[in-house]
Coordinates of C-alpha atoms and ligand atoms in Angstrom, one line a residue:
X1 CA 174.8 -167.8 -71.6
X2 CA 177.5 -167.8 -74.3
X3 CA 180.4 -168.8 -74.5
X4 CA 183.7 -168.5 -72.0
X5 CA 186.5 -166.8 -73.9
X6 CA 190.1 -166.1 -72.2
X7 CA 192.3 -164.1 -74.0
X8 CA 195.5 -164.4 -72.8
X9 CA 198.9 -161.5 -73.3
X10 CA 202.1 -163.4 -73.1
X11 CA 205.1 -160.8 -72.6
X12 CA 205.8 -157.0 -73.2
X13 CA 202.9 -156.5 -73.8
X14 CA 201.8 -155.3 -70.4
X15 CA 203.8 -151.9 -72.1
X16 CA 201.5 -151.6 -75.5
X17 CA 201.0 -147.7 -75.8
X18 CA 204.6 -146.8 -75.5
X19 CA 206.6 -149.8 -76.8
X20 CA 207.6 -149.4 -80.0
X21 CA 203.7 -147.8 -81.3
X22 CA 205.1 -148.0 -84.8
X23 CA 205.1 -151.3 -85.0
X24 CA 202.3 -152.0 -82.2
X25 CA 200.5 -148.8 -82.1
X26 CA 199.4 -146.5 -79.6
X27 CA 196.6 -148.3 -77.7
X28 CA 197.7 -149.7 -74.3
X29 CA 196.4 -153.5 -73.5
X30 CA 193.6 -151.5 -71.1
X31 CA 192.3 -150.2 -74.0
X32 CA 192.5 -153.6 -75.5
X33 CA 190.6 -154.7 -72.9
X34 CA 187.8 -152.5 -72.5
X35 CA 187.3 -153.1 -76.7
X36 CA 187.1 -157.0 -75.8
X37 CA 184.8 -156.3 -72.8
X38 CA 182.8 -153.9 -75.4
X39 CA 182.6 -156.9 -77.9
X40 CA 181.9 -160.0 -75.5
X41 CA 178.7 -157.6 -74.9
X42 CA 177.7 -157.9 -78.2
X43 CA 178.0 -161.2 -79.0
X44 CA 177.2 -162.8 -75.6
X45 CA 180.8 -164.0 -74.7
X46 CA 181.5 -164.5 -71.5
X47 CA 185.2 -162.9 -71.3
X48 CA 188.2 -163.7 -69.0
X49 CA 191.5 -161.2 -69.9
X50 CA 194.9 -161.7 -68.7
X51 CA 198.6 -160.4 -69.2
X52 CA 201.6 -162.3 -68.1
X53 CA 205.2 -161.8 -68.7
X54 CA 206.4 -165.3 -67.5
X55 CA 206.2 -168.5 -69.4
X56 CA 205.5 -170.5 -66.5
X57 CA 202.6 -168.8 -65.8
X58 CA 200.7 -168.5 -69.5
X59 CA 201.1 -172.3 -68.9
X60 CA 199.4 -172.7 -65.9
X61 CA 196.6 -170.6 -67.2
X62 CA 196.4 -172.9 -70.3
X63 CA 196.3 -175.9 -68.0
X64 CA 193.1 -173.8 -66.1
X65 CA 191.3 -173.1 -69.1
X66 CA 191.1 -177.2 -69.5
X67 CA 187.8 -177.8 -68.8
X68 CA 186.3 -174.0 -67.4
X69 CA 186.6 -172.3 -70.7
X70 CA 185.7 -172.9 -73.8
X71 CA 188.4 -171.4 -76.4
X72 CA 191.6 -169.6 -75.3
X73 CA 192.9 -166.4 -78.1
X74 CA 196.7 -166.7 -77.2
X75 CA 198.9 -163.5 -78.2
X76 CA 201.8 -165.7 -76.9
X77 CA 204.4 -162.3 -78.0
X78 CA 207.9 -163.8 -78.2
X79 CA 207.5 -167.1 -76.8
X80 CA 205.2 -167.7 -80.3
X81 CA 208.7 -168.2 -81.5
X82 CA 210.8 -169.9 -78.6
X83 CA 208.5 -172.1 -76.3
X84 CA 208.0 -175.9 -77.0
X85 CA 206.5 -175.8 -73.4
X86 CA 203.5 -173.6 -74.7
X87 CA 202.9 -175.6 -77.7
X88 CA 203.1 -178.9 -75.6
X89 CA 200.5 -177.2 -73.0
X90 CA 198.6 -176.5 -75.8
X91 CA 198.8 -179.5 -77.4
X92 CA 197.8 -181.5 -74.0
X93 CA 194.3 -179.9 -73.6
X94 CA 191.1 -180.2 -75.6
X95 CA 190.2 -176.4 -75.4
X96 CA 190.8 -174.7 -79.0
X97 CA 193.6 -172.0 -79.2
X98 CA 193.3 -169.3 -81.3
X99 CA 196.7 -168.0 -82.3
X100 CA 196.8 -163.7 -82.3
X101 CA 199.6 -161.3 -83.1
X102 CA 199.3 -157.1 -83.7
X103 CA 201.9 -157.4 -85.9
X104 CA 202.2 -159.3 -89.3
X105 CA 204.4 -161.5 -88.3
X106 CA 205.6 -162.9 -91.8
X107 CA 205.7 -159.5 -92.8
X108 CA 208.7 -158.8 -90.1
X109 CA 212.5 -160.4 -89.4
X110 CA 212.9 -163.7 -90.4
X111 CA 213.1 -165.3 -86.8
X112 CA 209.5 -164.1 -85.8
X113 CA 208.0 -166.1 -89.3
X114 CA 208.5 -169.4 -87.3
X115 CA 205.7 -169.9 -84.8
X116 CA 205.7 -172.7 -82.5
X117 CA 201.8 -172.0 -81.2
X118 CA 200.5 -172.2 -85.1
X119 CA 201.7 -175.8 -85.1
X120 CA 198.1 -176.2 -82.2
X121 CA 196.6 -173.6 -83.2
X122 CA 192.8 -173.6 -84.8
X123 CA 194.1 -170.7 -86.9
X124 CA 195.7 -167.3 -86.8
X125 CA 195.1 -164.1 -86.8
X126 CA 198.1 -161.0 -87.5
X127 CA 198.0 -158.2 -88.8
X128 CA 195.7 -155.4 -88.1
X129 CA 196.5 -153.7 -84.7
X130 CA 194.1 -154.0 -81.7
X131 CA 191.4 -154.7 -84.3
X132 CA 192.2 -158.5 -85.0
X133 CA 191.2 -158.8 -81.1
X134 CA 187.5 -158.3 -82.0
X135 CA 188.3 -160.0 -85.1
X136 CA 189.5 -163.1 -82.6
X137 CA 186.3 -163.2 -80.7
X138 CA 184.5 -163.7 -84.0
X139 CA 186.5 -166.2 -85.3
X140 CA 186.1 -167.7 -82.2
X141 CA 182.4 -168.2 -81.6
X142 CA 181.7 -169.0 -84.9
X143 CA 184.1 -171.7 -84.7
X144 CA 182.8 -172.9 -81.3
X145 CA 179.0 -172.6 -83.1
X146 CA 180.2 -175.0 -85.7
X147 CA 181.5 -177.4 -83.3
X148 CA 177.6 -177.8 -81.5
Ligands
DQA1 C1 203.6 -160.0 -81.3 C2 204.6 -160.4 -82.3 C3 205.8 -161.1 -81.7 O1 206.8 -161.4 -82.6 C4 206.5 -160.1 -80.6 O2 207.5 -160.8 -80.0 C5 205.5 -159.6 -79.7 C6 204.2 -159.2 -80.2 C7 202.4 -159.2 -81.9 O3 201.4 -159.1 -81.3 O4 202.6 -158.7 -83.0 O5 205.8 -159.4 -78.5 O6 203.0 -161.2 -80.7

């Protein structure tokens, strides 16, 4: 068996598809979904996908993961750039965060260039759409596979 993946949706974007799809596109986080589901196929990962739209929650799932999964791909949407508490969740377990944003974040205003989650992060991915959650998974295993 391969390796258990959560990828976890902070808030918003529960509306992908119809919020703002020139910035974020026009796939909706199902679609998301079934393209992570297609992939995990592929590459033997055993997914978990969630969506949450409160803080409080996206913590208590990181605090979960600790010890059940073994890497966490964390599009962490605004609180990337507001929460301490998520970086101090992340920073108080062992399992690997990968961080993951649609957008390119430097690329956009000033107060989305700061992110708190980078500062625990493995590394980061932003930039190209729905595609850089494929892209995650990869990134993922292979740095899981280094680490045995
Ligand atoms: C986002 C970027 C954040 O700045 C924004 O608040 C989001 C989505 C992205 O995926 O591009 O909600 O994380």
């Amino acid at each position: 068996m391969g390796h258990k993946i959560l990828i976890m949706n902070g808030p918003n974007l529960n509306l992908l598809g119809t919020r703002q799809p020139e910035v974020y596109g026009a796939t909706t986080l199902a679609d998301i979904e079934a393209l992570c589901a297609a992939k995990a196929e592929t590459i033997d990962v055993s997914l978990t996908f969630m969506q949450s739209n409160h803080e409080g929650e996206l913590i208590d799932a990181i605090h979960a993961a600790s010890g059940t999964q073994d890497g966490i791909i964390l599009n962490a949407g605004a609180y990337t750039h507001t929460s301490v508490a998520l970086m101090d969740a992340i920073g108080s377990v062992t399992v690997p965060v990968l961080e993951l944003h649609l957008s390119n974040i430097h690329q956009r205003e000033v107060f989305r260039h700061h992110s708190y989650i980078s500062k625990v992060a493995i590394g980061m991915i932003c930039g190209f759409g729905a595609a850089g959650y494929p892209l995650a998974m990869d990134a993922m295993t292979s740095y899981l596979g280094a680490q045995t």
